[in-house]
Coordinates of C-alpha atoms and ligand atoms in Angstrom, one line a residue:
Q1 CA 208.2 24.1 216.8
F2 CA 206.0 21.5 218.9
H3 CA 202.4 20.1 218.7
T4 CA 200.2 21.9 221.3
I5 CA 197.2 20.3 222.6
K6 CA 194.4 22.3 223.7
Y7 CA 193.7 22.2 227.3
E8 CA 190.0 21.7 226.7
D9 CA 191.0 18.3 225.3
L10 CA 192.7 16.8 228.4
K11 CA 190.9 15.4 231.2
W12 CA 192.7 15.3 234.5
D13 CA 192.9 12.1 236.5
E14 CA 194.5 11.1 239.9
S15 CA 197.7 12.6 241.0
L16 CA 200.7 10.5 240.7
G17 CA 202.8 12.8 243.0
Q18 CA 205.6 15.2 242.0
G19 CA 208.6 15.3 240.0
S20 CA 211.7 17.8 240.6
F21 CA 210.0 20.6 239.2
T22 CA 206.6 19.3 237.8
R23 CA 203.0 17.8 239.5
I24 CA 202.4 14.6 237.8
F25 CA 199.0 13.5 236.9
K26 CA 197.3 10.7 235.1
G27 CA 194.9 11.5 232.5
E28 CA 193.3 11.3 229.0
K29 CA 193.5 13.3 225.8
T30 CA 190.6 13.5 223.3
D31 CA 191.2 13.5 219.5
Y32 CA 188.6 14.2 217.2
R33 CA 189.8 12.4 213.8
D34 CA 187.4 11.6 210.5
G35 CA 184.8 13.1 212.8
E36 CA 185.1 10.7 215.3
K37 CA 186.2 10.9 218.8
H38 CA 189.3 9.2 220.3
T39 CA 190.6 9.1 223.6
T40 CA 194.3 8.3 224.9
E41 CA 195.6 7.6 228.5
V42 CA 198.1 10.2 228.8
L43 CA 200.5 11.5 231.5
L44 CA 200.4 14.9 232.2
K45 CA 203.5 16.7 233.7
E46 CA 202.5 20.5 234.7
L47 CA 205.5 22.8 235.4
D48 CA 205.6 23.5 239.2
P49 CA 204.6 27.2 239.1
D50 CA 207.7 28.1 241.4
H51 CA 209.8 27.0 238.0
K52 CA 207.5 29.0 235.8
N53 CA 210.7 31.0 234.4
C54 CA 211.9 27.6 233.2
W55 CA 209.0 26.8 230.7
E56 CA 211.4 27.6 227.7
S57 CA 213.5 24.6 228.8
F58 CA 210.9 22.4 229.9
F59 CA 209.3 22.7 226.2
E60 CA 212.6 22.3 224.7
A61 CA 212.8 18.8 226.2
A62 CA 209.0 18.1 224.9
S63 CA 209.9 19.7 221.8
F64 CA 212.8 16.9 221.1
M65 CA 211.1 14.3 222.5
S66 CA 208.2 14.7 220.2
Q67 CA 210.5 15.6 217.3
I68 CA 212.0 12.4 217.0
S69 CA 211.4 8.8 217.8
H70 CA 212.7 5.4 218.8
K71 CA 211.1 2.3 220.3
H72 CA 213.0 3.0 223.5
L73 CA 212.5 6.6 223.6
L74 CA 209.2 7.8 225.5
H75 CA 206.6 9.5 222.9
V76 CA 205.5 13.2 223.8
Y77 CA 202.3 14.2 222.4
G78 CA 202.7 17.8 222.7
V79 CA 202.7 20.5 225.2
S80 CA 199.6 22.7 226.5
V81 CA 199.6 26.0 227.7
H82 CA 196.3 27.1 229.9
G83 CA 196.8 30.7 231.6
D84 CA 200.1 30.1 233.7
K85 CA 199.9 26.5 233.5
N86 CA 202.3 24.7 231.3
I87 CA 201.9 20.9 230.5
M88 CA 203.8 18.4 228.8
V89 CA 201.4 15.5 227.5
Q90 CA 203.1 12.2 227.1
E91 CA 202.6 8.8 226.8
F92 CA 201.2 6.8 229.8
V93 CA 203.7 3.7 230.8
K94 CA 201.7 1.5 233.3
H95 CA 204.4 0.0 235.3
G96 CA 206.2 3.2 236.1
A97 CA 209.8 4.5 237.0
L98 CA 212.5 1.8 236.8
D99 CA 214.1 2.9 240.0
L100 CA 210.9 2.3 242.2
Y101 CA 210.4 -0.9 240.2
L102 CA 213.7 -2.4 240.8
K103 CA 213.5 -1.8 244.6
R104 CA 210.0 -3.7 244.6
E105 CA 211.0 -6.6 242.7
K106 CA 214.4 -7.9 244.4
S107 CA 214.9 -10.8 242.5
L108 CA 215.2 -10.0 238.9
S109 CA 217.6 -11.9 236.9
V110 CA 221.1 -11.0 235.8
S111 CA 219.7 -11.3 232.2
W112 CA 216.8 -9.3 233.2
K113 CA 219.0 -6.2 234.2
L114 CA 221.3 -6.7 231.3
N115 CA 218.5 -6.9 228.8
V116 CA 217.7 -3.4 230.2
A117 CA 221.0 -2.1 230.1
K118 CA 221.2 -3.0 226.4
Q119 CA 218.0 -1.3 225.7
L120 CA 219.1 2.1 227.2
A121 CA 222.8 1.7 225.2
C122 CA 220.6 1.3 222.1
V123 CA 218.7 4.3 222.7
L124 CA 221.9 6.3 224.0
N125 CA 223.5 5.2 220.7
F126 CA 220.4 6.5 218.7
L127 CA 220.3 9.9 220.4
E128 CA 224.0 10.2 219.6
E129 CA 223.2 9.6 216.0
Q130 CA 220.9 12.2 216.2
S131 CA 223.2 14.7 218.0
I132 CA 220.9 14.9 220.6
I133 CA 222.5 15.0 224.3
H134 CA 219.8 13.9 227.0
G135 CA 221.4 15.3 230.1
N136 CA 219.3 13.5 232.7
I137 CA 219.8 9.6 232.3
C138 CA 219.1 7.8 235.5
A139 CA 217.0 4.6 236.7
K140 CA 214.0 7.2 237.9
N141 CA 213.7 8.5 234.2
L142 CA 213.5 5.0 232.4
L143 CA 209.9 3.4 232.6
L144 CA 208.7 0.2 232.5
V145 CA 206.5 -0.5 229.6
R146 CA 206.2 -4.3 229.7
E147 CA 207.3 -6.7 232.6
E148 CA 209.0 -9.9 231.8
D149 CA 207.2 -13.3 231.3
P150 CA 209.6 -15.8 231.2
S151 CA 206.7 -18.8 230.7
Q152 CA 205.5 -16.7 227.4
G153 CA 209.1 -15.7 226.5
I154 CA 208.4 -12.1 227.0
S155 CA 211.6 -9.8 227.9
P156 CA 211.2 -6.5 229.9
F157 CA 210.8 -3.2 227.9
I158 CA 212.0 0.1 228.9
K159 CA 211.6 3.5 227.5
L160 CA 213.8 6.8 228.4
S161 CA 211.7 9.3 229.6
D162 CA 212.2 13.3 229.1
P163 CA 215.3 15.0 230.7
G164 CA 213.0 18.0 232.2
I165 CA 214.6 21.4 232.9
N166 CA 218.1 21.7 231.3
V167 CA 220.8 21.4 234.3
A168 CA 222.3 24.8 233.0
M169 CA 219.1 26.2 234.6
L170 CA 219.3 24.4 238.0
G171 CA 220.8 26.1 241.3
K172 CA 224.0 24.5 242.8
D173 CA 221.9 22.4 245.4
V174 CA 219.7 20.3 242.8
I175 CA 222.9 19.7 240.9
M176 CA 225.0 18.3 244.0
H177 CA 222.3 16.1 244.5
R178 CA 222.2 14.5 240.9
I179 CA 225.8 13.1 242.0
P180 CA 226.7 10.6 240.8
W181 CA 224.5 10.6 237.9
I182 CA 225.8 13.9 236.6
A183 CA 229.1 13.9 235.0
P184 CA 231.7 15.5 237.3
E185 CA 232.7 18.2 234.3
S186 CA 229.1 19.4 234.2
L187 CA 229.5 20.9 238.3
A188 CA 231.9 23.3 236.9
A189 CA 230.2 23.9 233.3
P190 CA 226.6 22.9 233.5
D191 CA 226.1 24.6 230.3
N192 CA 228.4 22.6 228.2
L193 CA 226.6 19.1 228.0
T194 CA 228.3 16.6 225.6
H195 CA 227.4 13.3 224.5
E196 CA 230.5 12.2 227.0
C197 CA 228.4 13.5 229.9
D198 CA 225.4 10.9 228.9
K199 CA 228.0 8.3 228.9
W200 CA 228.9 8.9 232.4
S201 CA 225.2 9.0 233.6
F202 CA 224.7 5.7 231.5
G203 CA 227.5 4.3 233.8
A204 CA 225.9 5.3 236.8
T205 CA 222.5 4.3 235.5
V206 CA 223.3 0.5 235.0
W207 CA 225.3 0.5 238.3
E208 CA 221.9 1.5 239.8
I209 CA 220.1 -1.1 237.8
F210 CA 222.5 -3.9 238.8
N211 CA 222.4 -2.5 242.4
N212 CA 218.6 -3.2 242.6
G213 CA 217.9 0.6 242.4
N214 CA 219.5 1.8 245.5
P215 CA 220.9 4.8 244.7
P216 CA 224.6 5.2 244.7
L217 CA 225.9 7.4 247.4
Q218 CA 222.6 8.1 249.1
G219 CA 222.0 7.8 252.8
W220 CA 225.6 8.7 253.4
S221 CA 224.6 10.4 256.4
L222 CA 223.9 14.3 257.2
E223 CA 226.7 15.7 255.2
E224 CA 225.3 13.9 252.2
V225 CA 225.8 16.7 249.9
K226 CA 229.2 17.3 251.1
L227 CA 230.3 13.5 250.8
K228 CA 229.1 14.0 247.1
E229 CA 231.2 17.1 246.5
K230 CA 234.1 15.4 247.8
F231 CA 233.6 12.2 246.0
Y232 CA 234.2 14.1 242.8
E233 CA 236.7 16.2 244.0
N234 CA 238.6 12.9 244.9
K235 CA 237.8 11.2 241.9
Q236 CA 236.3 8.3 243.7
Q237 CA 234.8 5.3 242.2
L238 CA 231.4 3.7 243.1
P239 CA 231.9 0.1 244.8
P240 CA 233.0 -2.1 241.7
S241 CA 230.6 -5.0 240.8
Q242 CA 232.4 -8.8 241.4
W243 CA 231.7 -9.2 237.7
T244 CA 234.8 -8.0 236.4
E245 CA 233.6 -7.2 232.6
L246 CA 230.5 -5.3 233.9
A247 CA 232.6 -3.3 236.6
D248 CA 235.2 -2.5 233.5
L249 CA 232.3 -1.2 231.5
I250 CA 231.0 1.2 234.2
G251 CA 234.4 2.1 234.9
Q252 CA 235.1 3.2 231.5
C253 CA 232.0 5.2 231.3
M254 CA 232.4 6.8 234.6
S255 CA 235.9 7.9 234.1
Y256 CA 236.9 11.3 235.4
D257 CA 238.9 11.5 231.9
L258 CA 236.4 12.3 229.0
A259 CA 238.8 10.8 226.3
F260 CA 238.5 7.2 228.2
R261 CA 234.7 6.8 228.3
P262 CA 233.8 4.3 225.2
S263 CA 231.9 5.0 222.1
C264 CA 228.2 3.7 222.0
R265 CA 229.3 1.3 219.4
S266 CA 231.8 -0.2 222.3
I267 CA 229.4 -0.2 225.1
I268 CA 227.2 -2.2 222.8
R269 CA 229.8 -4.6 222.3
Q270 CA 230.8 -4.9 225.6
L271 CA 227.3 -5.5 226.6
N272 CA 226.5 -8.2 224.0
S273 CA 229.7 -10.2 225.3
L274 CA 228.5 -9.7 228.6
V275 CA 225.1 -11.6 227.6
T276 CA 227.0 -14.6 226.2
S277 CA 229.3 -14.9 229.0
G278 CA 226.3 -14.3 231.2
N279 CA 225.4 -18.1 231.0
N280 CA 228.5 -18.4 232.9
V281 CA 228.0 -16.4 235.5
S282 CA 227.5 -18.6 238.3
L283 CA 224.1 -18.6 239.7
N284 CA 225.4 -17.4 243.1
H285 CA 226.4 -14.5 241.5
V286 CA 222.7 -13.7 241.0
G287 CA 221.1 -10.8 242.9
K288 CA 224.6 -9.9 244.6
V289 CA 226.6 -8.7 241.5
F290 CA 228.0 -6.1 243.9
Ligands
ATP301 P1 212.9 14.8 236.5 O1 213.0 15.9 235.6 O2 214.1 15.1 237.4 O3 213.3 13.8 236.3 P2 210.1 14.7 236.5 O4 208.9 15.4 236.4 O5 210.4 13.8 235.0 O6 211.3 15.0 237.2 P3 210.2 12.0 237.9 O7 210.7 12.1 239.3 O8 211.2 11.6 237.0 O9 209.5 13.4 237.6 O10 208.8 11.3 237.5 C1 208.1 11.0 238.6 C2 207.2 9.7 238.8 O11 206.1 9.9 238.1 C3 208.0 8.6 238.5 O12 208.5 7.8 239.6 C4 206.9 7.6 238.1 O13 206.2 6.8 238.7 C5 206.0 8.7 237.4 N1 205.9 8.8 236.2 C6 206.9 9.8 235.3 N2 206.5 9.7 234.0 C7 205.5 8.8 233.4 C8 204.9 8.0 232.6 N3 205.1 8.6 231.1 N4 204.0 7.3 232.8 C9 203.8 6.6 234.2 N5 204.4 7.4 235.1 C10 205.3 8.2 234.7
MG302 MG1 211.8 12.7 234.8

């Protein structure tokens, strides 16, 4: 099913912290090709021993990521098993997660954000064509491969990371924290992910990107989870962008009625028309679209 990598061929370097159910390290992978030794910088994601029972789901994510290839999809080299350690070996991305980058770089332009949103739409479309549902799209799971350099005409470049453990395996509390990225219908039926769920998450992620990585509905005081639950119960919407066309697109994606969520083709068309009219967005919109 998937490529396995010998534990002995992995070198572990510094810790990069923790994911939801993982410990994350920088490292190196060694290959022997044509009698020659090659080393590749990698990211090692070790499944938390407390979630050992989820290894199948974790490896399922690794498996689909390693079987398909797209320029905006993170490359997964394979998995490694050693004793009770389950490790996903993936491409190391220099500039890390997009949510942190957005928070750090406060003055990213509207065209930067649109460009990144278009790249996400591109990989979303690819996944749908392959009949693959991601299930965990958010800015944290977008990685920045290349920074923008306007003086050299270089645009930013992102890749979508793996979804991790399937939502169907997660506890209610974890699911609640995924509001508003998780589609509302998934609360009742977490084992019934659809392409429409990814469309909702796409909308929430675009909102997040244009709001400089500030997580929607976070810091809503003590009763955060309760408020989040109410948010869905009352069919509320995130505060709309002042940029009407963008607000429209996010609103369509985050529609409580699945039938109103747009096709990937429509998403791409709308984003492209935003780019052209983006030239007309007055400068005082920049940085405070919301
Ligand atoms: P989840 O399944 O919820 O997404 P996770 O295990 O994937 O959890 P994240 O929280 O997504 O963990 O990632 C944790 C941090 O690890 C990110 O903020 C990022 O800085 C870093 N990171 C993750 N993947 C990579 C990668 N391929 N290259 C470089 N850094 C990465
Ligand atoms: Mg992740």
